Structures are given as C-alpha cells and as structure tokens.
mmCIF file of C-alpha atoms and ligand atoms in Angstrom:
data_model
loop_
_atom_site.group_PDB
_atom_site.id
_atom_site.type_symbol
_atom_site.label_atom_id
_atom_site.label_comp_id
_atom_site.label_asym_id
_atom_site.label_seq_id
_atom_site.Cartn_x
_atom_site.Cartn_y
_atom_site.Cartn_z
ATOM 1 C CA UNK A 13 42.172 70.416 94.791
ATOM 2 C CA UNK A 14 40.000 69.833 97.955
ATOM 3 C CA UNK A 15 41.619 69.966 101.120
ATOM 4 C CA UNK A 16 42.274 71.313 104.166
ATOM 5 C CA UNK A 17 44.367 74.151 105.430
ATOM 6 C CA UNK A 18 45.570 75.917 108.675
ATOM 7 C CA UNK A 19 42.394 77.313 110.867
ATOM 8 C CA UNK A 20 40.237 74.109 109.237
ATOM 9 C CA UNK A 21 38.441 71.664 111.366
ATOM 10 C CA UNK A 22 39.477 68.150 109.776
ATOM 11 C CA UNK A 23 36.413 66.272 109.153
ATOM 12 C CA UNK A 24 35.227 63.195 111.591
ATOM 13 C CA UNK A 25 36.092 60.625 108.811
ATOM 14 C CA UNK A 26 36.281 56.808 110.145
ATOM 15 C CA UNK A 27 39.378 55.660 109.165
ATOM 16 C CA UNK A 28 40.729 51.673 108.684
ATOM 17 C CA UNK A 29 44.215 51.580 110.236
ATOM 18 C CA UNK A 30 46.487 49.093 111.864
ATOM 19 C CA UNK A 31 44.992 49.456 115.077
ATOM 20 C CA UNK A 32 41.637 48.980 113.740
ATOM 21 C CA UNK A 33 39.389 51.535 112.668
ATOM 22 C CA UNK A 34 39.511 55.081 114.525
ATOM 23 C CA UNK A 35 37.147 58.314 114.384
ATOM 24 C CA UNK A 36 39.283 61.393 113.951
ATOM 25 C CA UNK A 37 37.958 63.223 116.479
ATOM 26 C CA UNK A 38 37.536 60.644 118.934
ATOM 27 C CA UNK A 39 41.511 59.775 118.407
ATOM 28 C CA UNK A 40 41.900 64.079 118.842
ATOM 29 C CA UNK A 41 40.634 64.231 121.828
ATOM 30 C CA UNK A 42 42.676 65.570 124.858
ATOM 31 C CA UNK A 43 45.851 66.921 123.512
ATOM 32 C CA UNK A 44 47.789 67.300 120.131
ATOM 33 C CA UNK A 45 47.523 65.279 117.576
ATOM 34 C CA UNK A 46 50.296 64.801 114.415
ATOM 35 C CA UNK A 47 48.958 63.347 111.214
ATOM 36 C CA UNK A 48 51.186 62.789 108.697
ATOM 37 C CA UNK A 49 50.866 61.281 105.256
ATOM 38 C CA UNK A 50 53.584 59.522 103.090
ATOM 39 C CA UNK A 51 53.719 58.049 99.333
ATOM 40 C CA UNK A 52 54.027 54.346 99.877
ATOM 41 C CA UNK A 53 54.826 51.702 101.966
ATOM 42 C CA UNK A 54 58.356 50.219 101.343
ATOM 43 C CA UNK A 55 59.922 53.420 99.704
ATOM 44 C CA UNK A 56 63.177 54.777 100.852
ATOM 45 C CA UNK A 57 62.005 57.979 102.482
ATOM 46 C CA UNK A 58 59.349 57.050 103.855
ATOM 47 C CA UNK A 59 60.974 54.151 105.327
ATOM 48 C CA UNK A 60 63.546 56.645 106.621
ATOM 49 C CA UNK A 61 60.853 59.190 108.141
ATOM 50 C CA UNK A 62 58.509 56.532 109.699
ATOM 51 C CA UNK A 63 61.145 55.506 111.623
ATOM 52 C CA UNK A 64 62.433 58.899 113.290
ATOM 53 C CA UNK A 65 58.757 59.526 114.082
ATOM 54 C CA UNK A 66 58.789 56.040 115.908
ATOM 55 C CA UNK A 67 62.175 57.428 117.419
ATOM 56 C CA UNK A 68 60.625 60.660 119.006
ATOM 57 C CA UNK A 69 57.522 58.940 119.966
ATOM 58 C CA UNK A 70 58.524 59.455 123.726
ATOM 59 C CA UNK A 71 58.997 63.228 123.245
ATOM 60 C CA UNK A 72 56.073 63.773 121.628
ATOM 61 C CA UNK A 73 54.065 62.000 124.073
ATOM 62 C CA UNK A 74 55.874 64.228 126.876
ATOM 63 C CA UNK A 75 54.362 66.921 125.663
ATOM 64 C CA UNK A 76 50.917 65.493 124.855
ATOM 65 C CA UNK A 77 50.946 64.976 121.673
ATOM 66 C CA UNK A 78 49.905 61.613 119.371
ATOM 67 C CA UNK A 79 50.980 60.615 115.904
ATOM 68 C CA UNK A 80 48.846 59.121 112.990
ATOM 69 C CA UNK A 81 50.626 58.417 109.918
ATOM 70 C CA UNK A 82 48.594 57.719 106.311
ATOM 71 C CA UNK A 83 49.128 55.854 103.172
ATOM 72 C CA UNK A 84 47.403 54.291 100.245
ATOM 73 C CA UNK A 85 48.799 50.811 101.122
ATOM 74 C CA UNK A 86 46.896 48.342 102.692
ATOM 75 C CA UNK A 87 46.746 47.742 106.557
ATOM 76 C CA UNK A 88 48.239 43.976 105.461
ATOM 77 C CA UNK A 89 50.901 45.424 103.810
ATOM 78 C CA UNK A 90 51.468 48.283 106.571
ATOM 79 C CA UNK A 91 52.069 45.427 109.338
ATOM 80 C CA UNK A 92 54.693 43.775 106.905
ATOM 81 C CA UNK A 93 56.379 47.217 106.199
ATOM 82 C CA UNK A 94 56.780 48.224 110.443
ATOM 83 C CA UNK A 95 59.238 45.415 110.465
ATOM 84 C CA UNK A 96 61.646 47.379 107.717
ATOM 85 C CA UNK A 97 60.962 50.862 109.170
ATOM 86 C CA UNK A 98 61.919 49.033 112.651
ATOM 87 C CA UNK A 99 64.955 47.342 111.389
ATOM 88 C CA UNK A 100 66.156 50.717 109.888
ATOM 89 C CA UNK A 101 65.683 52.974 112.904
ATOM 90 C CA UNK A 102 67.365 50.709 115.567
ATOM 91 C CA UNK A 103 65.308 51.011 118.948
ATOM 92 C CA UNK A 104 62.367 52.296 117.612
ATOM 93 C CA UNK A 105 59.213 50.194 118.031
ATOM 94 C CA UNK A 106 56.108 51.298 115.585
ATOM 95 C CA UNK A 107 53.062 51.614 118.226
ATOM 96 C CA UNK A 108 51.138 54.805 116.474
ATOM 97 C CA UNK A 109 48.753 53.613 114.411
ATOM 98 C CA UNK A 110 48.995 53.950 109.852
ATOM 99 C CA UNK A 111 46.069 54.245 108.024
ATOM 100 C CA UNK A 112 45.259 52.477 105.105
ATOM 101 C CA UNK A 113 43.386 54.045 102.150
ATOM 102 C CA UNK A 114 44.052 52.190 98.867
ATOM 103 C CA UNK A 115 41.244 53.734 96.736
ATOM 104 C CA UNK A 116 42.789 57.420 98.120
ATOM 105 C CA UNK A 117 39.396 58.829 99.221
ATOM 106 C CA UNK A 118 40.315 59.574 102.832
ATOM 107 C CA UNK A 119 43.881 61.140 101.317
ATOM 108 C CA UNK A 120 41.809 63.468 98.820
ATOM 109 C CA UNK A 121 39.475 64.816 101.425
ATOM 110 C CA UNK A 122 42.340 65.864 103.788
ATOM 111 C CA UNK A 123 44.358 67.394 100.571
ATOM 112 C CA UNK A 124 46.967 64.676 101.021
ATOM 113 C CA UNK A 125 47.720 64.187 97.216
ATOM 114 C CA UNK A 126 51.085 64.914 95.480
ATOM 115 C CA UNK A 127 49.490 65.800 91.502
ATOM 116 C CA UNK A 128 53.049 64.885 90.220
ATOM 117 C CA UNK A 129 53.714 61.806 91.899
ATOM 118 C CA UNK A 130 52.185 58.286 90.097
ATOM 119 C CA UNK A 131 53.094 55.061 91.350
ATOM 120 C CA UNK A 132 53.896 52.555 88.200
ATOM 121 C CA UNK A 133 50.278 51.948 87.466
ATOM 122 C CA UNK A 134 50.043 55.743 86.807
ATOM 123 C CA UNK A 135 47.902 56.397 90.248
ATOM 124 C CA UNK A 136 48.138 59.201 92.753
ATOM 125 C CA UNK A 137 50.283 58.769 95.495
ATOM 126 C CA UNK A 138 50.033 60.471 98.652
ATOM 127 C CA UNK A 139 52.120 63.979 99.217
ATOM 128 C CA UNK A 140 54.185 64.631 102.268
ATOM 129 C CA UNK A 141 51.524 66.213 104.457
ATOM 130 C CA UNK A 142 51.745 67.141 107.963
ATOM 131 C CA UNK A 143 49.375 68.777 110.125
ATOM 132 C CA UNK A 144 48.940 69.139 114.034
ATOM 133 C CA UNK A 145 45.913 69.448 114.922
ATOM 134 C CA UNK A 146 44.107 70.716 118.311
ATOM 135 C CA UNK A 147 42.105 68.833 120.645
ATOM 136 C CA UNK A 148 39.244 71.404 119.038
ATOM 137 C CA UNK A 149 40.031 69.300 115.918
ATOM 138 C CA UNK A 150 41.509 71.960 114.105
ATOM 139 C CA UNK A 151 44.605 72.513 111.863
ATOM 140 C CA UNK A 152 47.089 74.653 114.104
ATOM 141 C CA UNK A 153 49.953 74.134 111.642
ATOM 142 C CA UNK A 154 50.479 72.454 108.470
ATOM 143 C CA UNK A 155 54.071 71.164 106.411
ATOM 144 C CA UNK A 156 53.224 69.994 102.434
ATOM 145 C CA UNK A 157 56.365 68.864 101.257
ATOM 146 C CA UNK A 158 56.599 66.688 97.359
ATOM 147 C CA UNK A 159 57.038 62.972 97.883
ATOM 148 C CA UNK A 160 61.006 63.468 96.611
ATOM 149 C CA UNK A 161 61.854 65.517 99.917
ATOM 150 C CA UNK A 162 61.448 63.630 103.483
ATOM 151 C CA UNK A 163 60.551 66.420 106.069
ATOM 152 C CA UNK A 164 62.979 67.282 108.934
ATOM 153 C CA UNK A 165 61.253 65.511 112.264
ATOM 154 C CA UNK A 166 63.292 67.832 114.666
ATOM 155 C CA UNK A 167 61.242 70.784 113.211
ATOM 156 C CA UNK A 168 58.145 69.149 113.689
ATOM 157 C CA UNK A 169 59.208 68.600 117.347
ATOM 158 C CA UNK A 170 60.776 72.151 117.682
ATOM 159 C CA UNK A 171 57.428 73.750 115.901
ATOM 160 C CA UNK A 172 54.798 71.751 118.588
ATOM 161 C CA UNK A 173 56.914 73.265 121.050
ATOM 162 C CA UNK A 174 56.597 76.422 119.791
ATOM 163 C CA UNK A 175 52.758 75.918 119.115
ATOM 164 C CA UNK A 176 52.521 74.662 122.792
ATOM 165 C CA UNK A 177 54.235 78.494 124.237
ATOM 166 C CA UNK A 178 52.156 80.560 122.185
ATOM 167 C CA UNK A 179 48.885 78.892 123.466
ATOM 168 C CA UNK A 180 49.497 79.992 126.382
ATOM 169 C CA UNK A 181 50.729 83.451 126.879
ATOM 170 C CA UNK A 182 50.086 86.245 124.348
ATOM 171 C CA UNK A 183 53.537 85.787 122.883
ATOM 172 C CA UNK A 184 55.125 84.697 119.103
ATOM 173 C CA UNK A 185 58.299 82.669 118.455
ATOM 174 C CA UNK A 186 61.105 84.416 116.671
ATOM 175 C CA UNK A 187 62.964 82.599 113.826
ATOM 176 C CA UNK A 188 65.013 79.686 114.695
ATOM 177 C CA UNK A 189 63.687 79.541 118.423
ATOM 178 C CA UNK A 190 63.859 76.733 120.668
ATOM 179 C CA UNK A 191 62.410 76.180 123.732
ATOM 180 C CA UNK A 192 64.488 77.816 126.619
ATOM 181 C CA UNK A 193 65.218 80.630 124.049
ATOM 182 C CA UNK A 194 63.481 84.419 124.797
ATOM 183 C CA UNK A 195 59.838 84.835 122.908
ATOM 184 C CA UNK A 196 58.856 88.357 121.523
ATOM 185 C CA UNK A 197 55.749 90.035 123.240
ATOM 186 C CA UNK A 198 52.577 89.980 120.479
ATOM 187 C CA UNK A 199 52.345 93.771 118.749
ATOM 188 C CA UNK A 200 48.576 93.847 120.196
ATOM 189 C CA UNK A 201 49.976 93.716 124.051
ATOM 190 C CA UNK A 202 50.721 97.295 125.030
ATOM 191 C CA UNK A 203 53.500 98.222 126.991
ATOM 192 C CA UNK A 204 51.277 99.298 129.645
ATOM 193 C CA UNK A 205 49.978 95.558 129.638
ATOM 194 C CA UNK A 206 52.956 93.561 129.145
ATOM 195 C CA UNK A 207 54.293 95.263 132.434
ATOM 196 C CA UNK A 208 51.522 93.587 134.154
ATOM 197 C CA UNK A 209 51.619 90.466 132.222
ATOM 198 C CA UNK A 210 55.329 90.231 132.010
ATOM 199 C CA UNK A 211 56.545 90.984 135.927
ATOM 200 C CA UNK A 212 59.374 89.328 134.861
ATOM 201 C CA UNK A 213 59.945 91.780 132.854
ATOM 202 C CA UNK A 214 61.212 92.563 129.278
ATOM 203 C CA UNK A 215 63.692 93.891 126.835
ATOM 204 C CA UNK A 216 62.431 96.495 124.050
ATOM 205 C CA UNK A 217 64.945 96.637 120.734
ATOM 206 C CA UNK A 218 66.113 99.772 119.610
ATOM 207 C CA UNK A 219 65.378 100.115 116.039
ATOM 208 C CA UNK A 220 65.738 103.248 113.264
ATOM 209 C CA UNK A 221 62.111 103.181 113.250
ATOM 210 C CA UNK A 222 61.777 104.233 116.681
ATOM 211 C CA UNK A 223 59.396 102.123 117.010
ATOM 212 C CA UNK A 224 58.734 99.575 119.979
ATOM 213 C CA UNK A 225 57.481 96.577 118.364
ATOM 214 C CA UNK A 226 60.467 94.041 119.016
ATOM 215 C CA UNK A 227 60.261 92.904 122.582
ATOM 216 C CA UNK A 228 61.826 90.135 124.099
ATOM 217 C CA UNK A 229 60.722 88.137 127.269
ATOM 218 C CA UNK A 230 61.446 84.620 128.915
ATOM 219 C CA UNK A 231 58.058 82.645 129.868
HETATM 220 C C1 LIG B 17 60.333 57.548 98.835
HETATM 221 O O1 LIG B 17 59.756 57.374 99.896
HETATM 222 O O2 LIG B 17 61.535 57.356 98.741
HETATM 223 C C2 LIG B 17 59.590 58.048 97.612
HETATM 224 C C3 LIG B 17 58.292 57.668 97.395
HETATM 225 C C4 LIG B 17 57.621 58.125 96.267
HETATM 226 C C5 LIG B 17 58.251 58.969 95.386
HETATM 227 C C6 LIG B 17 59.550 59.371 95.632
HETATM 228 C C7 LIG B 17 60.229 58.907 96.758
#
C-alpha cells in the first residue's frame, strides 16, 4: 500500500474539511501538528475517541500542538456527527477541524486505509492512523491501530511530550516516562561531553556489562 511513514514529509494535499478547505502545510506551520484518521462518522469508537481529543484540546494547545482528524464521511455529515461526539464527552466543544474524503483519495495517499475493514457497501474504511508531524512537515511519530481498537489519547499526549524533550537536548525517553520523570543521556554523548552538557549532573547504572551506556539525568 502507498503511504507514509516516520521520517516522511506528508505531501501539501488541499484538503475539504469542516472549516473549509486547508493546505497541509500551511495548517503545519509553527508548531506540532496531530492528524488522526478514524473509520466513520457515527460509530461507537470513534464517537468515543473524537471526543477525548476534543477533551485534551487545551493541553495540546499548551504545548503547541494542533489536531486534524480525517474520515471518508462528508463535511455535511461531519457537522451533524460533532453534536453526538459533544453530547458523549460532556464539556468538550469540537473546534479542530475533520476532513472529509468520501471517494478515499486523500486517506490512500497518507496510508490511512484499514484492508480489512468494509463499510456495508463493501468499501474501504479508514484505519486508526495517527501521526504528529513537525512544523518541517514531517512524520516525527506515527500510531496505526485496526478500526476495532480506539487508541489510548493519554499516550498520544504523554508521547508529544516526550517528542517535545528529546528535540531539545541530546537525550531519549525511557519506557513508561512522563514528563517530570529522569531521561537517559543518548549513547553518542560521551561522558566527557555530558559533563559539560549535563552540569546538573548525572547518574551512570552499574550493569554486568561494565559498560556505561545507561545514564540518567533530569532536564
Ligand atoms: C467504531 O468506531 O466503533 C468502529 C468503526 C468501524 C469498524 C469497527 C468499529
């Protein structure tokens, strides 16, 4: 299938969406950008995930980041469909814009297909995609999930967080980090170097190996 993966530049399609139609990398501009696809418009799930991305909109924005959401529906059908996804999730308001792609052309380029989900016509429907992409218009991390499994919004959050610490020191995330939590020093920073980049200092693991590879810091 064509698509797009992490380290691609997502092309400048135009898109139709309920906000009218956008340029991708006129709407990436200046900061992060989540876009996120989902089977169909008035589905359980989706209903479910739409909303708890609505929820965290104010997070997300905190840290400079904007959602796009896309589906095969229509944008008529889209502006019906907030109203459900807004009942659901009480307190959440809808204001990032959905993108409408009935014939599935802009959801094939961007590899936003699920091959073994048909609606009851027997066509496509979108996958579970999620990428955030970089004001450079590139993929910086990807989810693909099946259309039977919503995705877990607090990792999306948690992972931008992560994405946003590691672009700007020479550091990595260890599993299950959260922000606040110590980072480990990247293997191609010396010791000799992370002394001067780390004044804060840091903590080296002792490990059989003898080797110092697992280092710990707080930036
Ligand atoms: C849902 O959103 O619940 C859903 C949509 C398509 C296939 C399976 C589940």
């Amino acid at each position: 299938m064509p698509g797009i993966t992490l380290g691609d530049t997502v092309p400048n399609l135009e898109v139709e969406t309920t906000h009218g139609k956008i340029k991708l990398h006129d709407y990436f501009k200046n900061g992060w950008t989540i876009i996120f696809s989902h089977p169909a418009d008035f589905t359980p799930v989706c209903t479910t995930e739409l909303g708890k991305m609505a929820a965290f909109q104010l997070e997300f924005e905190k840290r400079g980041a904007k959602l796009l959401a896309f589906s095969c529906d229509n944008v008529q059908s889209h502006n019906k469909w907030i109203k459900d996804i807004e009942a659901y999730t009480p307190g959440c308001k809808v204001t990032y814009p959905i993108v409408a792609d009935p014939k599935r052309e802009i959801l094939k380029q961007l590899n936003m297909v699920d091959p073994d989900a048909k609606d009851s016509s027997g066509n496509e429907l979108p996958n579970r995609a999620l990428h955030i992409v970089g004001s450079d218009n590139k993929i910086k991390l990807s989810l693909v999930y099946p259309a039977t499994t919503g995705r877990n919004m607090d990792e999306v959050l948690r992972a931008l967080d992560a994405l946003q610490k590691v672009s700007k020191y020479k550091v990595a995330t260890p599993v299950n980090w959260k922000p606040d939590d110590p980072v480990v020093i990247s293997p191609a920073v010396t010791n000799e170097e992370a002394k001067e980049m780390f004044p804060q200092g840091f903590e080296t693991k002792k490990l059989p190996s003898g080797l110092e590879y697992l280092r710990f810091t707080h930036v």
